[in-house]
């Protein structure tokens, strides 16, 4: 495993981190979840990402129990706050009330006194940013989180939050966006702004929800048991990529992966890690062997000719519009 600084902070994270968005507490049984976490630890992964909303808070609980007995100082545990975690009006968003109650719930479920990174899971248009950042400052100053991050924020929002964080003397060090060969909306605005401010990217879905794994073939139904056939595992997220045009071009990447001595999944993960502003790429898994395969992308260097060849293949199907940084459904 290779390690990188999280933005310009002193915190080191594993190049590949383990996330449990659509697996723990929902898609896979607990024994399988524990096995995947053990595989991640065995592979040298020290960075684990979750969120209070995943599987209705169950994912945090499973991860907390899976990591019990590990040396806490040797791990970087990340979680997030924003999405609803209960039926009440204040059980969502980035109000002071929800943040202060949510951090306590997350720490209880994760069985830890602190998280290394506490992230705003989306931007809250209904709460003043000053209120949100002041609450985050109290979380940090109370020792319940070491660093603050955001997820899927636009460049202008990151800049404004970063300025407030400096005033409040707290370290806002990361953004967690979707990023892959097929989804590059952060490249024109978010990446340059983040690089300027010292904010690193912890990217999710480097394999485009599995579309870049190569297992989905044009003109054929999705393989039985794959994510595309399971509503609990995010079938709606991958659906946008399951067109014949996209899948035909993805298959054209296979000779390039073979040439580099990589699997299709490894090529996809290695590709996002070529971006210097990316601190870590999040992988998920329902089986330990997926972890063992994916971690082989750590430390891989792709040469300029290979990167150019990849661009030539995927450019017609790549989403680059910076306005897609957040989903319209998430706006007020």
PDB file of C-alpha atoms in Angstrom, residues 164-277:
ATOM      1  CA  UNK A 164     -14.607  30.401   7.468  1.00  0.00           C
ATOM      2  CA  UNK A 165     -12.635  27.378   8.636  1.00  0.00           C
ATOM      3  CA  UNK A 166      -9.445  29.441   8.736  1.00  0.00           C
ATOM      4  CA  UNK A 167     -11.197  32.111  10.797  1.00  0.00           C
ATOM      5  CA  UNK A 168     -12.441  29.439  13.190  1.00  0.00           C
ATOM      6  CA  UNK A 169      -9.015  27.743  13.324  1.00  0.00           C
ATOM      7  CA  UNK A 170     -10.172  24.354  12.129  1.00  0.00           C
ATOM      8  CA  UNK A 171      -8.627  22.291   9.308  1.00  0.00           C
ATOM      9  CA  UNK A 172     -10.954  21.840   6.304  1.00  0.00           C
ATOM     10  CA  UNK A 173      -8.784  19.478   4.300  1.00  0.00           C
ATOM     11  CA  UNK A 174     -10.898  17.371   1.951  1.00  0.00           C
ATOM     12  CA  UNK A 175     -13.721  16.998  -0.530  1.00  0.00           C
ATOM     13  CA  UNK A 176     -15.358  13.694  -1.411  1.00  0.00           C
ATOM     14  CA  UNK A 177     -16.647  13.784  -4.999  1.00  0.00           C
ATOM     15  CA  UNK A 178     -17.578  11.178  -7.550  1.00  0.00           C
ATOM     16  CA  UNK A 179     -14.666  10.794  -9.983  1.00  0.00           C
ATOM     17  CA  UNK A 180     -13.802   8.292 -12.693  1.00  0.00           C
ATOM     18  CA  UNK A 181     -12.768   8.065 -16.337  1.00  0.00           C
ATOM     19  CA  UNK A 182     -16.444   8.560 -17.184  1.00  0.00           C
ATOM     20  CA  UNK A 183     -17.345  11.239 -14.604  1.00  0.00           C
ATOM     21  CA  UNK A 184     -14.886  14.138 -14.631  1.00  0.00           C
ATOM     22  CA  UNK A 185     -17.039  17.089 -13.619  1.00  0.00           C
ATOM     23  CA  UNK A 186     -14.602  18.172 -10.877  1.00  0.00           C
ATOM     24  CA  UNK A 187     -11.653  18.692 -13.189  1.00  0.00           C
ATOM     25  CA  UNK A 188     -12.383  22.197 -14.482  1.00  0.00           C
ATOM     26  CA  UNK A 189     -13.334  24.008 -11.251  1.00  0.00           C
ATOM     27  CA  UNK A 190     -13.239  21.879  -8.090  1.00  0.00           C
ATOM     28  CA  UNK A 191      -9.755  20.451  -8.636  1.00  0.00           C
ATOM     29  CA  UNK A 192      -8.008  23.809  -9.347  1.00  0.00           C
ATOM     30  CA  UNK A 193      -9.744  25.496  -6.404  1.00  0.00           C
ATOM     31  CA  UNK A 194      -8.960  22.600  -4.087  1.00  0.00           C
ATOM     32  CA  UNK A 195      -5.316  22.500  -5.157  1.00  0.00           C
ATOM     33  CA  UNK A 196      -5.014  26.224  -4.457  1.00  0.00           C
ATOM     34  CA  UNK A 197      -6.557  25.885  -0.988  1.00  0.00           C
ATOM     35  CA  UNK A 198      -4.756  22.691  -0.003  1.00  0.00           C
ATOM     36  CA  UNK A 199      -7.899  20.550  -0.091  1.00  0.00           C
ATOM     37  CA  UNK A 200      -7.483  16.930  -1.224  1.00  0.00           C
ATOM     38  CA  UNK A 201     -10.010  14.711  -2.976  1.00  0.00           C
ATOM     39  CA  UNK A 202     -11.201  11.418  -1.485  1.00  0.00           C
ATOM     40  CA  UNK A 203     -12.972  10.103  -4.563  1.00  0.00           C
ATOM     41  CA  UNK A 204     -15.872   7.684  -4.644  1.00  0.00           C
ATOM     42  CA  UNK A 205     -16.960   5.374  -7.441  1.00  0.00           C
ATOM     43  CA  UNK A 206     -13.631   5.269  -9.325  1.00  0.00           C
ATOM     44  CA  UNK A 207     -15.095   2.350 -11.289  1.00  0.00           C
ATOM     45  CA  UNK A 208     -18.280   4.251 -12.217  1.00  0.00           C
ATOM     46  CA  UNK A 209     -20.401   2.035  -9.960  1.00  0.00           C
ATOM     47  CA  UNK A 210     -18.766  -1.003 -11.558  1.00  0.00           C
ATOM     48  CA  UNK A 211     -19.310  -0.087 -15.214  1.00  0.00           C
ATOM     49  CA  UNK A 212     -15.543   0.166 -15.718  1.00  0.00           C
ATOM     50  CA  UNK A 213     -14.948  -3.326 -14.322  1.00  0.00           C
ATOM     51  CA  UNK A 214     -15.578  -4.766 -17.777  1.00  0.00           C
ATOM     52  CA  UNK A 215     -18.102  -7.349 -16.576  1.00  0.00           C
ATOM     53  CA  UNK A 216     -21.052  -5.600 -18.243  1.00  0.00           C
ATOM     54  CA  UNK A 217     -21.181  -6.343 -21.972  1.00  0.00           C
ATOM     55  CA  UNK A 218     -23.043  -4.455 -24.712  1.00  0.00           C
ATOM     56  CA  UNK A 219     -26.170  -6.190 -25.942  1.00  0.00           C
ATOM     57  CA  UNK A 220     -26.242  -8.590 -22.989  1.00  0.00           C
ATOM     58  CA  UNK A 221     -28.182  -8.510 -19.700  1.00  0.00           C
ATOM     59  CA  UNK A 222     -26.192  -7.735 -16.535  1.00  0.00           C
ATOM     60  CA  UNK A 223     -24.604 -10.789 -14.903  1.00  0.00           C
ATOM     61  CA  UNK A 224     -26.733 -12.434 -12.221  1.00  0.00           C
ATOM     62  CA  UNK A 225     -25.873 -11.156  -8.769  1.00  0.00           C
ATOM     63  CA  UNK A 226     -24.156  -8.020 -10.050  1.00  0.00           C
ATOM     64  CA  UNK A 227     -24.865  -4.545  -8.704  1.00  0.00           C
ATOM     65  CA  UNK A 228     -27.011  -3.751 -11.742  1.00  0.00           C
ATOM     66  CA  UNK A 229     -29.481  -6.490 -10.760  1.00  0.00           C
ATOM     67  CA  UNK A 230     -29.771  -5.609  -7.064  1.00  0.00           C
ATOM     68  CA  UNK A 231     -31.802  -2.577  -5.988  1.00  0.00           C
ATOM     69  CA  UNK A 232     -30.173  -2.715  -2.536  1.00  0.00           C
ATOM     70  CA  UNK A 233     -26.706  -2.357  -4.067  1.00  0.00           C
ATOM     71  CA  UNK A 234     -27.313   0.759  -6.118  1.00  0.00           C
ATOM     72  CA  UNK A 235     -28.749  -0.498  -9.400  1.00  0.00           C
ATOM     73  CA  UNK A 236     -30.221   2.945 -10.061  1.00  0.00           C
ATOM     74  CA  UNK A 237     -26.775   4.547  -9.841  1.00  0.00           C
ATOM     75  CA  UNK A 238     -25.133   2.307 -12.424  1.00  0.00           C
ATOM     76  CA  UNK A 239     -28.072   2.364 -14.840  1.00  0.00           C
ATOM     77  CA  UNK A 240     -26.868   5.538 -16.596  1.00  0.00           C
ATOM     78  CA  UNK A 241     -23.735   3.713 -17.761  1.00  0.00           C
ATOM     79  CA  UNK A 242     -25.399   0.532 -19.025  1.00  0.00           C
ATOM     80  CA  UNK A 243     -25.965   1.692 -22.597  1.00  0.00           C
ATOM     81  CA  UNK A 244     -24.466  -0.126 -25.556  1.00  0.00           C
ATOM     82  CA  UNK A 245     -22.466   2.973 -26.538  1.00  0.00           C
ATOM     83  CA  UNK A 246     -20.833   3.241 -23.116  1.00  0.00           C
ATOM     84  CA  UNK A 247     -20.252  -0.482 -22.675  1.00  0.00           C
ATOM     85  CA  UNK A 248     -18.779  -0.847 -26.170  1.00  0.00           C
ATOM     86  CA  UNK A 249     -16.226   1.848 -25.419  1.00  0.00           C
ATOM     87  CA  UNK A 250     -15.463   0.392 -22.012  1.00  0.00           C
ATOM     88  CA  UNK A 251     -14.643  -2.934 -23.674  1.00  0.00           C
ATOM     89  CA  UNK A 252     -12.168  -1.086 -25.897  1.00  0.00           C
ATOM     90  CA  UNK A 253     -10.197  -0.336 -22.717  1.00  0.00           C
ATOM     91  CA  UNK A 254      -9.493  -4.024 -22.156  1.00  0.00           C
ATOM     92  CA  UNK A 255      -6.435  -4.238 -24.473  1.00  0.00           C
ATOM     93  CA  UNK A 256      -4.993  -1.174 -22.690  1.00  0.00           C
ATOM     94  CA  UNK A 257      -5.466  -2.838 -19.306  1.00  0.00           C
ATOM     95  CA  UNK A 258      -3.834  -6.007 -20.636  1.00  0.00           C
ATOM     96  CA  UNK A 259      -0.953  -3.961 -21.992  1.00  0.00           C
ATOM     97  CA  UNK A 260      -0.432  -2.394 -18.551  1.00  0.00           C
ATOM     98  CA  UNK A 261      -0.698  -5.774 -16.820  1.00  0.00           C
ATOM     99  CA  UNK A 262      -3.805  -4.680 -14.936  1.00  0.00           C
ATOM    100  CA  UNK A 263      -7.364  -5.859 -14.570  1.00  0.00           C
ATOM    101  CA  UNK A 264     -10.047  -3.477 -15.812  1.00  0.00           C
ATOM    102  CA  UNK A 265     -10.896  -2.543 -12.215  1.00  0.00           C
ATOM    103  CA  UNK A 266      -7.257  -1.903 -11.372  1.00  0.00           C
ATOM    104  CA  UNK A 267      -6.874   0.316 -14.441  1.00  0.00           C
ATOM    105  CA  UNK A 268      -9.901   2.393 -13.416  1.00  0.00           C
ATOM    106  CA  UNK A 269      -8.651   2.878  -9.855  1.00  0.00           C
ATOM    107  CA  UNK A 270      -5.080   3.589 -10.957  1.00  0.00           C
ATOM    108  CA  UNK A 271      -6.416   6.177 -13.407  1.00  0.00           C
ATOM    109  CA  UNK A 272      -7.988   8.366 -10.695  1.00  0.00           C
ATOM    110  CA  UNK A 273      -4.837   8.093  -8.605  1.00  0.00           C
ATOM    111  CA  UNK A 274      -2.821   9.719 -11.395  1.00  0.00           C
ATOM    112  CA  UNK A 275      -4.489  13.023 -10.472  1.00  0.00           C
ATOM    113  CA  UNK A 276      -2.152  14.738  -7.997  1.00  0.00           C
ATOM    114  CA  UNK A 277      -5.060  16.330  -6.126  1.00  0.00           C
TER     115      UNK A 277
END
